[in-house]
PDB file of C-alpha atoms in Angstrom:
ATOM      1  CA  MET Q 918      58.171 -46.445  32.682  1.00 85.00           C
ATOM      2  CA  LEU Q 919      55.674 -47.111  30.141  1.00 89.00           C
ATOM      3  CA  LYS Q 920      54.783 -44.664  27.095  1.00 90.00           C
ATOM      4  CA  ILE Q 921      51.381 -43.397  26.859  1.00 92.00           C
ATOM      5  CA  GLY Q 922      50.305 -45.515  24.190  1.00 92.00           C
ATOM      6  CA  GLU Q 923      51.641 -48.778  25.977  1.00 93.00           C
ATOM      7  CA  PHE Q 924      49.758 -47.543  29.111  1.00 93.00           C
ATOM      8  CA  ALA Q 925      46.587 -47.234  27.237  1.00 93.00           C
ATOM      9  CA  ARG Q 926      46.777 -50.690  25.809  1.00 93.00           C
ATOM     10  CA  LEU Q 927      47.084 -52.296  29.248  1.00 92.00           C
ATOM     11  CA  SER Q 928      44.560 -50.108  30.568  1.00 90.00           C
ATOM     12  CA  GLN Q 929      42.536 -50.629  27.516  1.00 91.00           C
ATOM     13  CA  VAL Q 930      41.454 -46.964  27.389  1.00 93.00           C
ATOM     14  CA  SER Q 931      42.276 -44.718  24.850  1.00 94.00           C
ATOM     15  CA  ILE Q 932      45.189 -41.760  24.862  1.00 94.00           C
ATOM     16  CA  LYS Q 933      42.842 -39.293  24.679  1.00 94.00           C
ATOM     17  CA  THR Q 934      41.145 -40.393  27.650  1.00 94.00           C
ATOM     18  CA  LEU Q 935      44.522 -40.697  29.630  1.00 94.00           C
ATOM     19  CA  ARG Q 936      45.086 -36.981  28.398  1.00 92.00           C
ATOM     20  CA  HIS Q 937      41.627 -36.172  29.730  1.00 93.00           C
ATOM     21  CA  TYR Q 938      42.111 -37.625  33.089  1.00 93.00           C
ATOM     22  CA  ASP Q 939      45.356 -35.857  33.392  1.00 92.00           C
ATOM     23  CA  ALA Q 940      43.684 -32.493  32.464  1.00 90.00           C
ATOM     24  CA  LEU Q 941      41.238 -33.215  35.381  1.00 90.00           C
ATOM     25  CA  ASN Q 942      43.607 -34.152  37.645  1.00 89.00           C
ATOM     26  CA  VAL Q 943      42.281 -37.932  37.829  1.00 91.00           C
ATOM     27  CA  LEU Q 944      45.378 -39.638  36.591  1.00 92.00           C
ATOM     28  CA  ARG Q 945      48.751 -37.797  36.415  1.00 90.00           C
ATOM     29  CA  PRO Q 946      52.016 -39.246  34.409  1.00 93.00           C
ATOM     30  CA  ALA Q 947      54.612 -40.527  36.537  1.00 90.00           C
ATOM     31  CA  ARG Q 948      56.600 -37.806  34.602  1.00 91.00           C
ATOM     32  CA  ILE Q 949      56.262 -35.243  31.652  1.00 89.00           C
ATOM     33  CA  TYR Q 950      59.123 -34.616  29.661  1.00 85.00           C
ATOM     34  CA  PRO Q 951      58.891 -30.579  29.141  1.00 82.00           C
ATOM     35  CA  GLU Q 952      60.915 -30.831  25.870  1.00 81.00           C
ATOM     36  CA  SER Q 953      58.708 -32.816  24.083  1.00 80.00           C
ATOM     37  CA  GLY Q 954      55.584 -33.389  26.152  1.00 80.00           C
ATOM     38  CA  TYR Q 955      56.096 -37.083  26.003  1.00 87.00           C
ATOM     39  CA  ARG Q 956      53.712 -38.577  29.207  1.00 89.00           C
ATOM     40  CA  LEU Q 957      55.200 -41.607  30.841  1.00 93.00           C
ATOM     41  CA  TYR Q 958      53.431 -44.247  33.283  1.00 94.00           C
ATOM     42  CA  GLU Q 959      54.659 -46.526  35.969  1.00 93.00           C
ATOM     43  CA  ILE Q 960      53.403 -50.275  35.920  1.00 93.00           C
ATOM     44  CA  GLY Q 961      51.892 -49.312  39.550  1.00 91.00           C
ATOM     45  CA  GLN Q 962      49.359 -46.754  38.097  1.00 92.00           C
ATOM     46  CA  LEU Q 963      47.390 -49.642  36.835  1.00 92.00           C
ATOM     47  CA  VAL Q 964      46.268 -50.024  40.390  1.00 90.00           C
ATOM     48  CA  ASP Q 965      44.635 -46.645  40.247  1.00 90.00           C
ATOM     49  CA  MET Q 966      43.296 -47.049  36.634  1.00 93.00           C
ATOM     50  CA  VAL Q 967      41.468 -50.060  37.719  1.00 91.00           C
ATOM     51  CA  ARG Q 968      39.884 -48.171  40.818  1.00 90.00           C
ATOM     52  CA  ILE Q 969      38.699 -45.586  38.456  1.00 92.00           C
ATOM     53  CA  LEU Q 970      37.077 -48.105  35.914  1.00 91.00           C
ATOM     54  CA  ALA Q 971      35.411 -49.542  39.021  1.00 89.00           C
ATOM     55  CA  LEU Q 972      34.118 -46.434  40.383  1.00 90.00           C
ATOM     56  CA  LYS Q 973      33.087 -44.924  36.861  1.00 90.00           C
ATOM     57  CA  ASP Q 974      30.987 -48.466  36.430  1.00 89.00           C
ATOM     58  CA  CYS Q 975      29.403 -47.611  39.619  1.00 88.00           C
ATOM     59  CA  GLY Q 976      28.343 -44.129  38.556  1.00 86.00           C
ATOM     60  CA  PHE Q 977      30.704 -41.679  39.839  1.00 88.00           C
ATOM     61  CA  THR Q 978      31.426 -38.424  38.128  1.00 89.00           C
ATOM     62  CA  LEU Q 979      35.105 -38.130  37.440  1.00 91.00           C
ATOM     63  CA  GLU Q 980      34.976 -35.036  39.782  1.00 90.00           C
ATOM     64  CA  GLU Q 981      34.038 -37.489  42.533  1.00 88.00           C
ATOM     65  CA  ILE Q 982      36.619 -39.993  41.370  1.00 90.00           C
ATOM     66  CA  ALA Q 983      39.639 -37.434  41.394  1.00 88.00           C
ATOM     67  CA  ARG Q 984      38.496 -36.328  44.894  1.00 85.00           C
ATOM     68  CA  LEU Q 985      38.048 -39.984  45.943  1.00 85.00           C
ATOM     69  CA  LEU Q 986      41.401 -40.866  44.713  1.00 83.00           C
ATOM     70  CA  GLN Q 987      43.298 -38.209  46.715  1.00 81.00           C
ATOM     71  CA  THR Q 988      41.849 -39.983  50.258  1.00 73.00           C
ATOM     72  CA  TYR Q 989      40.782 -43.246  49.450  1.00 73.00           C
ATOM     73  CA  ASP Q 990      38.634 -44.067  52.446  1.00 78.00           C
ATOM     74  CA  THR Q 991      36.131 -46.929  52.224  1.00 82.00           C
ATOM     75  CA  LYS Q 992      33.550 -45.601  54.568  1.00 85.00           C
ATOM     76  CA  THR Q 993      32.975 -42.406  52.364  1.00 82.00           C
ATOM     77  CA  VAL Q 994      32.889 -44.800  49.394  1.00 82.00           C
ATOM     78  CA  GLU Q 995      30.517 -46.957  50.885  1.00 85.00           C
ATOM     79  CA  ALA Q 996      28.149 -44.526  51.950  1.00 86.00           C
ATOM     80  CA  LEU Q 997      28.109 -43.039  48.161  1.00 85.00           C
ATOM     81  CA  LEU Q 998      27.537 -46.217  46.854  1.00 86.00           C
ATOM     82  CA  HIS Q 999      24.119 -46.811  48.785  1.00 89.00           C
ATOM     83  CA  GLN Q1000      23.132 -43.592  47.700  1.00 87.00           C
ATOM     84  CA  ARG Q1001      24.159 -44.772  43.908  1.00 86.00           C
ATOM     85  CA  ILE Q1002      22.230 -47.980  44.492  1.00 89.00           C
ATOM     86  CA  ALA Q1003      19.112 -46.392  45.835  1.00 89.00           C
ATOM     87  CA  ALA Q1004      19.071 -43.851  42.970  1.00 87.00           C
ATOM     88  CA  GLN Q1005      19.620 -47.105  40.516  1.00 88.00           C
ATOM     89  CA  GLU Q1006      16.624 -48.843  42.043  1.00 88.00           C
ATOM     90  CA  GLN Q1007      14.727 -46.345  41.369  1.00 86.00           C
ATOM     91  CA  LEU Q1008      15.775 -45.690  38.045  1.00 88.00           C
ATOM     92  CA  VAL Q1009      15.010 -49.596  37.377  1.00 88.00           C
ATOM     93  CA  ALA Q1010      11.475 -49.261  38.837  1.00 82.00           C
ATOM     94  CA  ASP Q1011      10.654 -46.008  37.032  1.00 82.00           C
ATOM     95  CA  GLU Q1012      11.834 -47.761  33.731  1.00 86.00           C
ATOM     96  CA  GLN Q1013       9.834 -50.872  34.850  1.00 82.00           C
ATOM     97  CA  ALA Q1014       6.757 -49.200  35.011  1.00 79.00           C
ATOM     98  CA  ARG Q1015       7.159 -47.179  31.924  1.00 81.00           C
ATOM     99  CA  LEU Q1016       7.773 -50.364  30.246  1.00 84.00           C
ATOM    100  CA  GLN Q1017       4.049 -52.015  32.042  1.00 78.00           C
ATOM    101  CA  ARG Q1018       2.506 -48.496  30.531  1.00 77.00           C
ATOM    102  CA  MET Q1019       3.884 -49.181  27.152  1.00 82.00           C
ATOM    103  CA  ILE Q1020       2.404 -52.749  27.119  1.00 80.00           C
ATOM    104  CA  ALA Q1021      -1.209 -51.378  28.568  1.00 74.00           C
ATOM    105  CA  ARG Q1022      -1.064 -49.111  25.952  1.00 74.00           C
ATOM    106  CA  THR Q1023      -0.176 -51.772  23.221  1.00 80.00           C
ATOM    107  CA  GLN Q1024      -3.230 -53.521  24.353  1.00 74.00           C
ATOM    108  CA  GLN Q1025      -5.357 -50.816  24.257  1.00 69.00           C
ATOM    109  CA  LEU Q1026      -4.501 -50.405  20.402  1.00 75.00           C
ATOM    110  CA  ALA Q1027      -5.071 -54.000  19.859  1.00 76.00           C
ATOM    111  CA  ASP Q1028      -8.551 -53.646  21.152  1.00 72.00           C
ATOM    112  CA  ALA Q1029      -9.389 -50.297  19.262  1.00 66.00           C
ATOM    113  CA  ASP Q1030     -11.762 -52.142  16.985  1.00 69.00           C
ATOM    114  CA  ARG Q1031     -13.868 -53.598  19.670  1.00 68.00           C
ATOM    115  CA  VAL Q1032     -13.809 -50.844  22.262  1.00 61.00           C
ATOM    116  CA  PRO Q1033     -13.716 -46.874  22.194  1.00 66.00           C
ATOM    117  CA  LEU Q1034      -9.648 -45.930  22.571  1.00 73.00           C
ATOM    118  CA  TYR Q1035      -8.949 -43.730  25.441  1.00 84.00           C
ATOM    119  CA  ASP Q1036      -5.746 -42.212  25.990  1.00 87.00           C
ATOM    120  CA  VAL Q1037      -4.642 -42.934  29.511  1.00 89.00           C
ATOM    121  CA  ALA Q1038      -2.329 -40.136  31.322  1.00 90.00           C
ATOM    122  CA  LEU Q1039      -0.165 -39.722  34.372  1.00 90.00           C
ATOM    123  CA  LYS Q1040      -0.654 -36.835  36.281  1.00 93.00           C
ATOM    124  CA  GLN Q1041       0.389 -35.048  39.581  1.00 93.00           C
ATOM    125  CA  THR Q1042      -2.729 -33.989  41.697  1.00 93.00           C
ATOM    126  CA  GLU Q1043      -2.782 -30.309  42.965  1.00 92.00           C
ATOM    127  CA  PRO Q1044      -4.058 -29.443  46.462  1.00 93.00           C
ATOM    128  CA  LEU Q1045      -7.609 -28.866  46.667  1.00 93.00           C
ATOM    129  CA  THR Q1046     -10.084 -27.950  49.199  1.00 93.00           C
ATOM    130  CA  LEU Q1047     -13.694 -28.908  48.520  1.00 95.00           C
ATOM    131  CA  VAL Q1048     -16.533 -27.906  50.120  1.00 94.00           C
ATOM    132  CA  GLY Q1049     -20.163 -30.200  49.666  1.00 94.00           C
ATOM    133  CA  LEU Q1050     -21.705 -32.854  50.959  1.00 95.00           C
ATOM    134  CA  ARG Q1051     -21.027 -36.192  51.320  1.00 94.00           C
ATOM    135  CA  GLN Q1052     -24.026 -38.664  50.944  1.00 92.00           C
ATOM    136  CA  CYS Q1053     -24.648 -42.755  49.708  1.00 91.00           C
ATOM    137  CA  VAL Q1054     -26.743 -42.944  46.499  1.00 90.00           C
ATOM    138  CA  ALA Q1055     -28.676 -45.846  45.429  1.00 87.00           C
ATOM    139  CA  THR Q1056     -28.048 -46.092  41.831  1.00 87.00           C
ATOM    140  CA  THR Q1057     -26.315 -44.012  39.108  1.00 87.00           C
ATOM    141  CA  ALA Q1058     -29.617 -42.193  38.143  1.00 88.00           C
ATOM    142  CA  GLU Q1059     -29.366 -40.326  41.711  1.00 91.00           C
ATOM    143  CA  ILE Q1060     -26.013 -38.850  41.354  1.00 91.00           C
ATOM    144  CA  GLY Q1061     -27.125 -36.136  38.926  1.00 91.00           C
ATOM    145  CA  PRO Q1062     -29.850 -34.735  41.283  1.00 93.00           C
ATOM    146  CA  PHE Q1063     -27.586 -35.185  44.238  1.00 94.00           C
ATOM    147  CA  ALA Q1064     -25.266 -33.170  42.707  1.00 93.00           C
ATOM    148  CA  GLN Q1065     -27.340 -30.391  41.790  1.00 92.00           C
ATOM    149  CA  MET Q1066     -29.003 -30.246  45.174  1.00 93.00           C
ATOM    150  CA  VAL Q1067     -25.497 -29.678  46.484  1.00 93.00           C
ATOM    151  CA  MET Q1068     -24.744 -26.890  43.966  1.00 92.00           C
ATOM    152  CA  ARG Q1069     -27.769 -25.294  45.022  1.00 90.00           C
ATOM    153  CA  HIS Q1070     -26.922 -25.989  48.836  1.00 89.00           C
ATOM    154  CA  CYS Q1071     -23.577 -24.165  48.231  1.00 89.00           C
ATOM    155  CA  GLU Q1072     -24.806 -20.940  46.524  1.00 87.00           C
ATOM    156  CA  GLN Q1073     -27.239 -21.085  49.576  1.00 87.00           C
ATOM    157  CA  HIS Q1074     -24.557 -20.754  51.791  1.00 85.00           C
ATOM    158  CA  GLY Q1075     -22.327 -18.306  49.800  1.00 86.00           C
ATOM    159  CA  VAL Q1076     -19.790 -20.787  48.535  1.00 88.00           C
ATOM    160  CA  VAL Q1077     -17.882 -19.220  45.839  1.00 87.00           C
ATOM    161  CA  SER Q1078     -16.403 -22.100  43.612  1.00 89.00           C
ATOM    162  CA  SER Q1079     -12.449 -21.620  41.979  1.00 89.00           C
ATOM    163  CA  GLY Q1080     -13.109 -24.458  40.038  1.00 90.00           C
ATOM    164  CA  PRO Q1081     -15.173 -27.320  38.587  1.00 92.00           C
ATOM    165  CA  LEU Q1082     -17.396 -29.592  40.284  1.00 94.00           C
ATOM    166  CA  ILE Q1083     -15.808 -32.857  41.521  1.00 96.00           C
ATOM    167  CA  HIS Q1084     -17.117 -35.959  42.656  1.00 96.00           C
ATOM    168  CA  LEU Q1085     -15.238 -38.171  45.264  1.00 96.00           C
ATOM    169  CA  TYR Q1086     -16.410 -42.165  44.984  1.00 94.00           C
ATOM    170  CA  TYR Q1087     -15.212 -43.575  48.358  1.00 90.00           C
ATOM    171  CA  ASP Q1088     -16.626 -46.591  47.814  1.00 75.00           C
ATOM    172  CA  GLU Q1089     -18.270 -48.529  45.107  1.00 51.00           C
ATOM    173  CA  SER Q1090     -20.163 -51.899  45.882  1.00 47.00           C
ATOM    174  CA  GLN Q1091     -22.659 -53.703  44.246  1.00 42.00           C
ATOM    175  CA  LEU Q1092     -24.653 -51.451  42.365  1.00 43.00           C
ATOM    176  CA  ASP Q1093     -27.674 -52.409  44.280  1.00 51.00           C
ATOM    177  CA  GLU Q1094     -25.876 -50.945  47.471  1.00 66.00           C
ATOM    178  CA  GLY Q1095     -24.961 -47.757  46.332  1.00 79.00           C
ATOM    179  CA  PHE Q1096     -22.308 -45.624  46.241  1.00 87.00           C
ATOM    180  CA  ASP Q1097     -20.555 -43.592  48.939  1.00 92.00           C
ATOM    181  CA  LEU Q1098     -20.257 -40.533  47.024  1.00 94.00           C
ATOM    182  CA  PHE Q1099     -18.970 -36.752  47.843  1.00 96.00           C
ATOM    183  CA  VAL Q1100     -19.896 -33.984  45.828  1.00 96.00           C
ATOM    184  CA  GLY Q1101     -17.962 -30.674  46.165  1.00 94.00           C
ATOM    185  CA  MET Q1102     -16.908 -27.493  44.723  1.00 93.00           C
ATOM    186  CA  SER Q1103     -13.225 -26.332  44.999  1.00 92.00           C
ATOM    187  CA  VAL Q1104     -12.661 -23.102  47.001  1.00 91.00           C
ATOM    188  CA  THR Q1105      -9.793 -21.074  47.720  1.00 88.00           C
ATOM    189  CA  ALA Q1106     -11.128 -20.198  50.919  1.00 83.00           C
ATOM    190  CA  LEU Q1107     -13.821 -21.582  52.948  1.00 83.00           C
ATOM    191  CA  PRO Q1108     -17.109 -19.494  53.981  1.00 77.00           C
ATOM    192  CA  PRO Q1109     -17.898 -17.961  57.095  1.00 75.00           C
ATOM    193  CA  SER Q1110     -20.212 -20.789  58.021  1.00 75.00           C
ATOM    194  CA  LEU Q1111     -20.202 -24.467  56.897  1.00 80.00           C
ATOM    195  CA  ALA Q1112     -23.341 -25.198  58.434  1.00 79.00           C
ATOM    196  CA  ASP Q1113     -24.510 -28.405  57.361  1.00 86.00           C
ATOM    197  CA  LEU Q1114     -21.709 -28.712  54.527  1.00 91.00           C
ATOM    198  CA  CYS Q1115     -18.685 -30.660  55.199  1.00 91.00           C
ATOM    199  CA  CYS Q1116     -15.024 -29.895  53.914  1.00 91.00           C
ATOM    200  CA  GLU Q1117     -12.686 -32.235  52.034  1.00 91.00           C
ATOM    201  CA  ARG Q1118      -8.901 -31.332  51.750  1.00 92.00           C
ATOM    202  CA  LEU Q1119      -6.916 -33.259  49.210  1.00 91.00           C
ATOM    203  CA  ALA Q1120      -3.032 -32.858  49.958  1.00 88.00           C
ATOM    204  CA  GLY Q1121      -2.210 -32.811  46.282  1.00 89.00           C
ATOM    205  CA  GLY Q1122       1.132 -34.666  45.022  1.00 91.00           C
ATOM    206  CA  GLU Q1123      -0.494 -37.897  44.138  1.00 92.00           C
ATOM    207  CA  GLN Q1124      -0.075 -40.083  40.978  1.00 93.00           C
ATOM    208  CA  VAL Q1125      -3.143 -40.192  39.091  1.00 94.00           C
ATOM    209  CA  ALA Q1126      -4.102 -42.094  35.768  1.00 93.00           C
ATOM    210  CA  CYS Q1127      -6.675 -40.088  33.922  1.00 94.00           C
ATOM    211  CA  VAL Q1128      -8.905 -40.322  30.764  1.00 94.00           C
ATOM    212  CA  ILE Q1129     -11.108 -37.644  29.407  1.00 95.00           C
ATOM    213  CA  TYR Q1130     -14.837 -38.563  28.682  1.00 95.00           C
ATOM    214  CA  ARG Q1131     -16.611 -36.287  26.182  1.00 93.00           C
ATOM    215  CA  GLY Q1132     -20.388 -36.291  25.637  1.00 93.00           C
ATOM    216  CA  ASP Q1133     -23.672 -36.844  28.051  1.00 92.00           C
ATOM    217  CA  TYR Q1134     -22.936 -39.226  30.945  1.00 91.00           C
ATOM    218  CA  ARG Q1135     -24.870 -42.318  29.233  1.00 88.00           C
ATOM    219  CA  ASN Q1136     -21.930 -43.599  28.408  1.00 89.00           C
ATOM    220  CA  ILE Q1137     -19.488 -42.686  30.728  1.00 92.00           C
ATOM    221  CA  SER Q1138     -19.008 -46.282  32.222  1.00 90.00           C
ATOM    222  CA  SER Q1139     -16.736 -46.958  28.508  1.00 89.00           C
ATOM    223  CA  ALA Q1140     -14.591 -44.563  29.938  1.00 92.00           C
ATOM    224  CA  TYR Q1141     -14.176 -46.317  33.318  1.00 92.00           C
ATOM    225  CA  SER Q1142     -13.831 -49.516  31.343  1.00 88.00           C
ATOM    226  CA  ALA Q1143     -10.870 -48.316  29.432  1.00 87.00           C
ATOM    227  CA  LEU Q1144      -8.983 -47.325  32.754  1.00 90.00           C
ATOM    228  CA  ASP Q1145      -9.598 -50.858  34.344  1.00 89.00           C
ATOM    229  CA  ARG Q1146      -8.159 -52.178  31.566  1.00 85.00           C
ATOM    230  CA  TRP Q1147      -5.031 -50.296  31.551  1.00 86.00           C
ATOM    231  CA  LEU Q1148      -5.068 -50.719  35.227  1.00 87.00           C
ATOM    232  CA  SER Q1149      -4.942 -54.468  34.965  1.00 84.00           C
ATOM    233  CA  THR Q1150      -2.016 -54.499  32.549  1.00 81.00           C
ATOM    234  CA  SER Q1151      -0.181 -51.979  34.529  1.00 80.00           C
ATOM    235  CA  SER Q1152       2.139 -52.074  37.349  1.00 78.00           C
ATOM    236  CA  TYR Q1153      -0.587 -49.757  39.598  1.00 85.00           C
ATOM    237  CA  ARG Q1154      -3.276 -50.154  42.066  1.00 89.00           C
ATOM    238  CA  ILE Q1155      -6.097 -47.798  43.013  1.00 92.00           C
ATOM    239  CA  ALA Q1156      -4.862 -46.035  45.811  1.00 90.00           C
ATOM    240  CA  GLY Q1157      -8.013 -43.966  46.926  1.00 89.00           C
ATOM    241  CA  PRO Q1158     -11.209 -42.255  46.207  1.00 92.00           C
ATOM    242  CA  CYS Q1159     -11.589 -42.260  42.316  1.00 94.00           C
ATOM    243  CA  ARG Q1160     -12.387 -38.644  40.802  1.00 95.00           C
ATOM    244  CA  GLU Q1161     -14.679 -37.155  38.252  1.00 96.00           C
ATOM    245  CA  ILE Q1162     -13.746 -33.478  37.768  1.00 96.00           C
ATOM    246  CA  TYR Q1163     -16.575 -31.638  35.723  1.00 96.00           C
ATOM    247  CA  HIS Q1164     -14.631 -29.240  33.436  1.00 95.00           C
ATOM    248  CA  LEU Q1165     -17.677 -28.422  31.168  1.00 94.00           C
ATOM    249  CA  ASN Q1166     -21.056 -29.682  32.481  1.00 92.00           C
ATOM    250  CA  PRO Q1167     -24.689 -28.667  31.948  1.00 90.00           C
ATOM    251  CA  THR Q1168     -23.988 -25.524  34.140  1.00 88.00           C
ATOM    252  CA  HIS Q1169     -21.728 -24.320  31.228  1.00 90.00           C
ATOM    253  CA  THR Q1170     -23.172 -25.592  28.005  1.00 92.00           C
ATOM    254  CA  ASP Q1171     -26.871 -26.969  26.778  1.00 93.00           C
ATOM    255  CA  ASP Q1172     -25.147 -29.156  24.417  1.00 94.00           C
ATOM    256  CA  PRO Q1173     -24.484 -32.592  25.998  1.00 93.00           C
ATOM    257  CA  ALA Q1174     -21.973 -33.500  22.982  1.00 93.00           C
ATOM    258  CA  SER Q1175     -19.768 -30.716  24.775  1.00 94.00           C
ATOM    259  CA  TYR Q1176     -19.425 -31.981  28.223  1.00 95.00           C
ATOM    260  CA  ILE Q1177     -15.763 -33.038  29.054  1.00 96.00           C
ATOM    261  CA  THR Q1178     -15.410 -34.901  32.080  1.00 96.00           C
ATOM    262  CA  GLU Q1179     -11.876 -35.934  33.736  1.00 97.00           C
ATOM    263  CA  ILE Q1180     -11.963 -39.293  35.479  1.00 96.00           C
ATOM    264  CA  GLN Q1181      -9.002 -39.938  37.914  1.00 96.00           C
ATOM    265  CA  TYR Q1182      -7.547 -43.180  39.694  1.00 95.00           C
ATOM    266  CA  PRO Q1183      -5.169 -42.492  42.601  1.00 95.00           C
ATOM    267  CA  LEU Q1184      -2.287 -44.787  42.310  1.00 92.00           C
ATOM    268  CA  ARG Q1185      -0.050 -46.643  43.961  1.00 87.00           C
ATOM    269  CA  PRO Q1186       2.994 -49.385  42.647  1.00 81.00           C
ATOM    270  CA  ALA Q1187       1.351 -52.844  42.700  1.00 72.00           C
ATOM    271  CA  CYS Q1188       4.057 -53.786  44.845  1.00 67.00           C
ATOM    272  CA  ASP Q1189       3.328 -51.421  47.473  1.00 62.00           C
ATOM    273  CA  VAL Q1190       1.154 -53.481  50.173  1.00 48.00           C
ATOM    274  CA  SER Q1191       1.295 -50.819  52.933  1.00 50.00           C
TER     275      SER Q1191
END
């Protein structure tokens, strides 16, 4: 029989830890003297101790270990380990993505003396129902007039907006080939008749990288450039239509300097080729 101090030394754990294991019924002493409270362990209990340490290293809680030791079943342990492996792989992937975002942010700061600094944040989108029109516009100069036409058209059909105007860019080719653009109003309910309007439903739950652009739209390309630079050093790729959300626009204020536009890139991990 081994005194608690000797067993702690052989196990390379503290006496306090052994007492804690006793209290949780993880590893009970082979004998406890009621008069003195001395705890004695058998040398064979080192097998249980090594198993406890191995299970702890795999991420099991002491409560789980106590249950597993009572009826040690390899199939149960294997199934639980597969769960732990999947969780650990996700944790590693999340931390690698965080590291890449930190690297991208560092690059932004390094370039701040040459280009405007935009803060890039990750967000989860909410479900949206949009009513509007989709059309190919030849140049950026045609985007504003098209958006104004869409808003007038929606008003004529009794569309009640529940949020800011949103642009979806489905495909941006060479400038002389134009933009596949949807302009729509977010609604909580569809009008009685859509007529020649179309409806776009965005499911929500997407991860997007976003920047906020302030001011008139002449220099909005600088915000896109910032997102593109961030994307080039991140672990993500674009996974759908880019969005422009016009939180404050000419319908809200006559001061172009007060315009606030949010640009969003839907994302997928770079390693995801699906």
